[in-house]
CSV table of C-alpha atoms in Angstrom, one decimal:
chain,number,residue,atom,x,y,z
Z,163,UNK,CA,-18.6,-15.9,12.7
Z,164,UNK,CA,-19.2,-15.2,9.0
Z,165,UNK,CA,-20.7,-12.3,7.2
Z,166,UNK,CA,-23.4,-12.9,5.0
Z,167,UNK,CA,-22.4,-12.7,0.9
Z,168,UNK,CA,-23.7,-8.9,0.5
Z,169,UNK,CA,-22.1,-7.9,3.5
Z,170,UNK,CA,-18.9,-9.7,2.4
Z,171,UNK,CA,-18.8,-8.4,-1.0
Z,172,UNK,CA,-19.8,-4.7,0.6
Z,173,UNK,CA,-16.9,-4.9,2.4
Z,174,UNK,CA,-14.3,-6.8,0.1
Z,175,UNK,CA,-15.4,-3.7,-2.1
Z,176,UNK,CA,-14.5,-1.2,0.3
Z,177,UNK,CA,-11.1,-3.1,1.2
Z,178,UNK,CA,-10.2,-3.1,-2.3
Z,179,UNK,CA,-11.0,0.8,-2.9
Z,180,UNK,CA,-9.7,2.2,0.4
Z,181,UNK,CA,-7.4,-0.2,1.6
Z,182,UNK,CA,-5.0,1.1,4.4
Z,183,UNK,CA,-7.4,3.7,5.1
Z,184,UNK,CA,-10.5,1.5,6.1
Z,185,UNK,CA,-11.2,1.1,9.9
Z,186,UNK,CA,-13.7,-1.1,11.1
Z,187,UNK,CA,-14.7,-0.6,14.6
Z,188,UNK,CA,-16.2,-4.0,16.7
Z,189,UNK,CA,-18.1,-3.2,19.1
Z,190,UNK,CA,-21.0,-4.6,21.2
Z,191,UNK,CA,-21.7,-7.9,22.6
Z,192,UNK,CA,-20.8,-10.9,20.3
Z,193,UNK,CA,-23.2,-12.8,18.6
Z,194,UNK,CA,-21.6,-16.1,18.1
Z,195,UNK,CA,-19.7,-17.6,21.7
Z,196,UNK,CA,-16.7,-19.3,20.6
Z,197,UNK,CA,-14.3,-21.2,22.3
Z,198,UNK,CA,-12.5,-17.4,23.1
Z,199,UNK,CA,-15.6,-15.9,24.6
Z,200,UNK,CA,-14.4,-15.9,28.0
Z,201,UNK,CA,-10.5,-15.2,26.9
Z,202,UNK,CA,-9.0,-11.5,27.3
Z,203,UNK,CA,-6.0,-9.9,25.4
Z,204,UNK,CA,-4.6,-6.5,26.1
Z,205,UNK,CA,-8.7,-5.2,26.3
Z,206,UNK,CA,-9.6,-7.7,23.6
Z,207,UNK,CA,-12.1,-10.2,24.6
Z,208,UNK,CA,-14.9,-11.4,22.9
Z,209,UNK,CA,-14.0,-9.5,19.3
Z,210,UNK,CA,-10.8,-12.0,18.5
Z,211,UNK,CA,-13.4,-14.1,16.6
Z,212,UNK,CA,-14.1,-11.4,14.3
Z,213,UNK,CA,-11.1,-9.6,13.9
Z,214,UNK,CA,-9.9,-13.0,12.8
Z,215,UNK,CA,-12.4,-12.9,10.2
Z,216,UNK,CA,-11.5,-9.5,9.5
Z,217,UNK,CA,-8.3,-10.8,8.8
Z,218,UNK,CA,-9.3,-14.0,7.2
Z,219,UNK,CA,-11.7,-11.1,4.2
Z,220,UNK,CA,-8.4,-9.3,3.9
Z,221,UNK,CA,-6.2,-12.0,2.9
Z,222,UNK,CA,-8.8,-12.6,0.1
Z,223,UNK,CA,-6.5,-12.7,-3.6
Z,224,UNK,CA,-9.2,-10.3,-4.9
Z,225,UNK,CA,-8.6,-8.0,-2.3
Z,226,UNK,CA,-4.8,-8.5,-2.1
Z,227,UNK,CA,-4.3,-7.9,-5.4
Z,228,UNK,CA,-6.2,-4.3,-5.1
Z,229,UNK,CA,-3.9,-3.5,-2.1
Z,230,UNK,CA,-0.6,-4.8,-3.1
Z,231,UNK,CA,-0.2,-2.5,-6.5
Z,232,UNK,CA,2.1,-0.3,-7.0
Z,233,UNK,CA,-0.2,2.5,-6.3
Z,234,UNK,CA,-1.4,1.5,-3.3
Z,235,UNK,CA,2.1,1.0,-2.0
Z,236,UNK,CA,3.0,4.9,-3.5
Z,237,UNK,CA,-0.6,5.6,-1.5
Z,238,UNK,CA,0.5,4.5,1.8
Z,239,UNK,CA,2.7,7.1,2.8
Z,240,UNK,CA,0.6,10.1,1.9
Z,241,UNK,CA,-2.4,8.6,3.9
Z,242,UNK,CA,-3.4,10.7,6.7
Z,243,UNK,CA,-1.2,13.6,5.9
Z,244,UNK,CA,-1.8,17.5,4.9
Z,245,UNK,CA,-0.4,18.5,1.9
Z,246,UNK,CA,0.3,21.7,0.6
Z,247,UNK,CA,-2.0,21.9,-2.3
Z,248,UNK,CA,-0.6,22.3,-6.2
Z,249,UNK,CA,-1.1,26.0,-7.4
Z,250,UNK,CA,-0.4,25.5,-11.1
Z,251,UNK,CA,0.0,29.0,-11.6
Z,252,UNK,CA,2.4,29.8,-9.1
Z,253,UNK,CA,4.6,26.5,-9.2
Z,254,UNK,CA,6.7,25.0,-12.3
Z,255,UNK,CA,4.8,21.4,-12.3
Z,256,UNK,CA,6.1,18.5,-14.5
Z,257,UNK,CA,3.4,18.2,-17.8
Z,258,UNK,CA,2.1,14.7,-16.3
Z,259,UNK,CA,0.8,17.0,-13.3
Z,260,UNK,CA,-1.2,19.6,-15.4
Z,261,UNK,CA,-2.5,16.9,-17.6
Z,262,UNK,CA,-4.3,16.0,-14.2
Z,263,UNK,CA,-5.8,19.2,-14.1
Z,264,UNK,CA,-6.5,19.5,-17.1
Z,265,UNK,CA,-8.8,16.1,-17.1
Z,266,UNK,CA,-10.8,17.3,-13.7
Z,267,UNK,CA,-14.2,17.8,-14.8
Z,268,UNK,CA,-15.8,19.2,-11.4
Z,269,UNK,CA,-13.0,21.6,-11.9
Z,270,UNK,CA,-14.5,22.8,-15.4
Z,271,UNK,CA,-18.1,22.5,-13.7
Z,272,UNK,CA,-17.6,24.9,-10.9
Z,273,UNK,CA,-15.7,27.4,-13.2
Z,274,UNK,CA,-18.5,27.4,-15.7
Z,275,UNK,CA,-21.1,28.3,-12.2
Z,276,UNK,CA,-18.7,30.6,-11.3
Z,277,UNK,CA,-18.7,32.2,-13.8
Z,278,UNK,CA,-22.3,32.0,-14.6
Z,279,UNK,CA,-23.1,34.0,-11.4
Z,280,UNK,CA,-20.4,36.5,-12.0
Z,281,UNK,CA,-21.8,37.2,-15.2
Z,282,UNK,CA,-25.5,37.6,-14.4
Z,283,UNK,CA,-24.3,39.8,-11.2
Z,284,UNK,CA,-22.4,41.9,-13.6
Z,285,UNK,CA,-24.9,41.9,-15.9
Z,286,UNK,CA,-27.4,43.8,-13.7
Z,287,UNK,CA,-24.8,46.2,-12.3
Z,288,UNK,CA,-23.2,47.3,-15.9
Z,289,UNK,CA,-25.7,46.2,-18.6
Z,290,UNK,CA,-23.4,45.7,-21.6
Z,291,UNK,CA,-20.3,43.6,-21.0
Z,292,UNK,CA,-17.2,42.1,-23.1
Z,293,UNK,CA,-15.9,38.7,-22.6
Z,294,UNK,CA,-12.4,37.8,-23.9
Z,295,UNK,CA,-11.0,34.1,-23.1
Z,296,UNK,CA,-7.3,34.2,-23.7
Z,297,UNK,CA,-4.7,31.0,-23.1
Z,298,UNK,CA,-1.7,29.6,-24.2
């Protein structure tokens, strides 16, 4: 079996952006009868054609060099795991670490909502209101 070129490159795009953490379920009667249509593996039977192919998309060099960085090796043991979240306050981080919260912009977005409603709610209560930002 073979995908067609959209679905190939749909799915050689989400190889290379999620990598370890893709799943593809194969399910259903197949659509092409190979010489392995009749053959059954461990609950495998008609689906060895495909996960082959599966196989055959992920051994791509476009795709194995987006899954074979550095990063994506670093990636792989926090996959699937809760962490504790960062409170930047609270803990001593390394600078590297706050220059990541620093560059968040949905952070900045929902302060600036936040405070937006805050304001206008306090606003209605109190009237007049003084606003001082202070940082470091």
């Amino acid at each position: 079996p073979t995908l067609s070129r959209g679905i190939q490159f749909v799915l050689s795009w989400c190889l290379q952006r999620l990598g370890g953490r893709l799943r593809i379920l194969v399910q259903g009667p197949p659509a092409h009868l190979g010489s392995n249509a009749n053959t059954s593996i461990r609950g495998v039977s008609e689906c060895l054609s495909y996960f082959q192919y599966l196989q055959h998309m992920r051994k791509r060099p476009d795709v194995q060099r987006a899954l074979d960085t550095e990063q994506a090796r670093l990636e792989a043991d926090h996959c699937d795991r809760l962490q504790r979240p960062l409170q930047p306050l609270r803990d001593h981080l390394e600078n590297n670490t706050y220059e990541v919260f620093e560059k968040d912009p949905v952070k900045y977005y929902e302060y600036q909502r936040a405070i937006s409603w805050a304001l206008t709610d306090f606003g209605k209560e109190r009237g007049t209101m003084v606003v001082m930002v202070v940082g470091a």
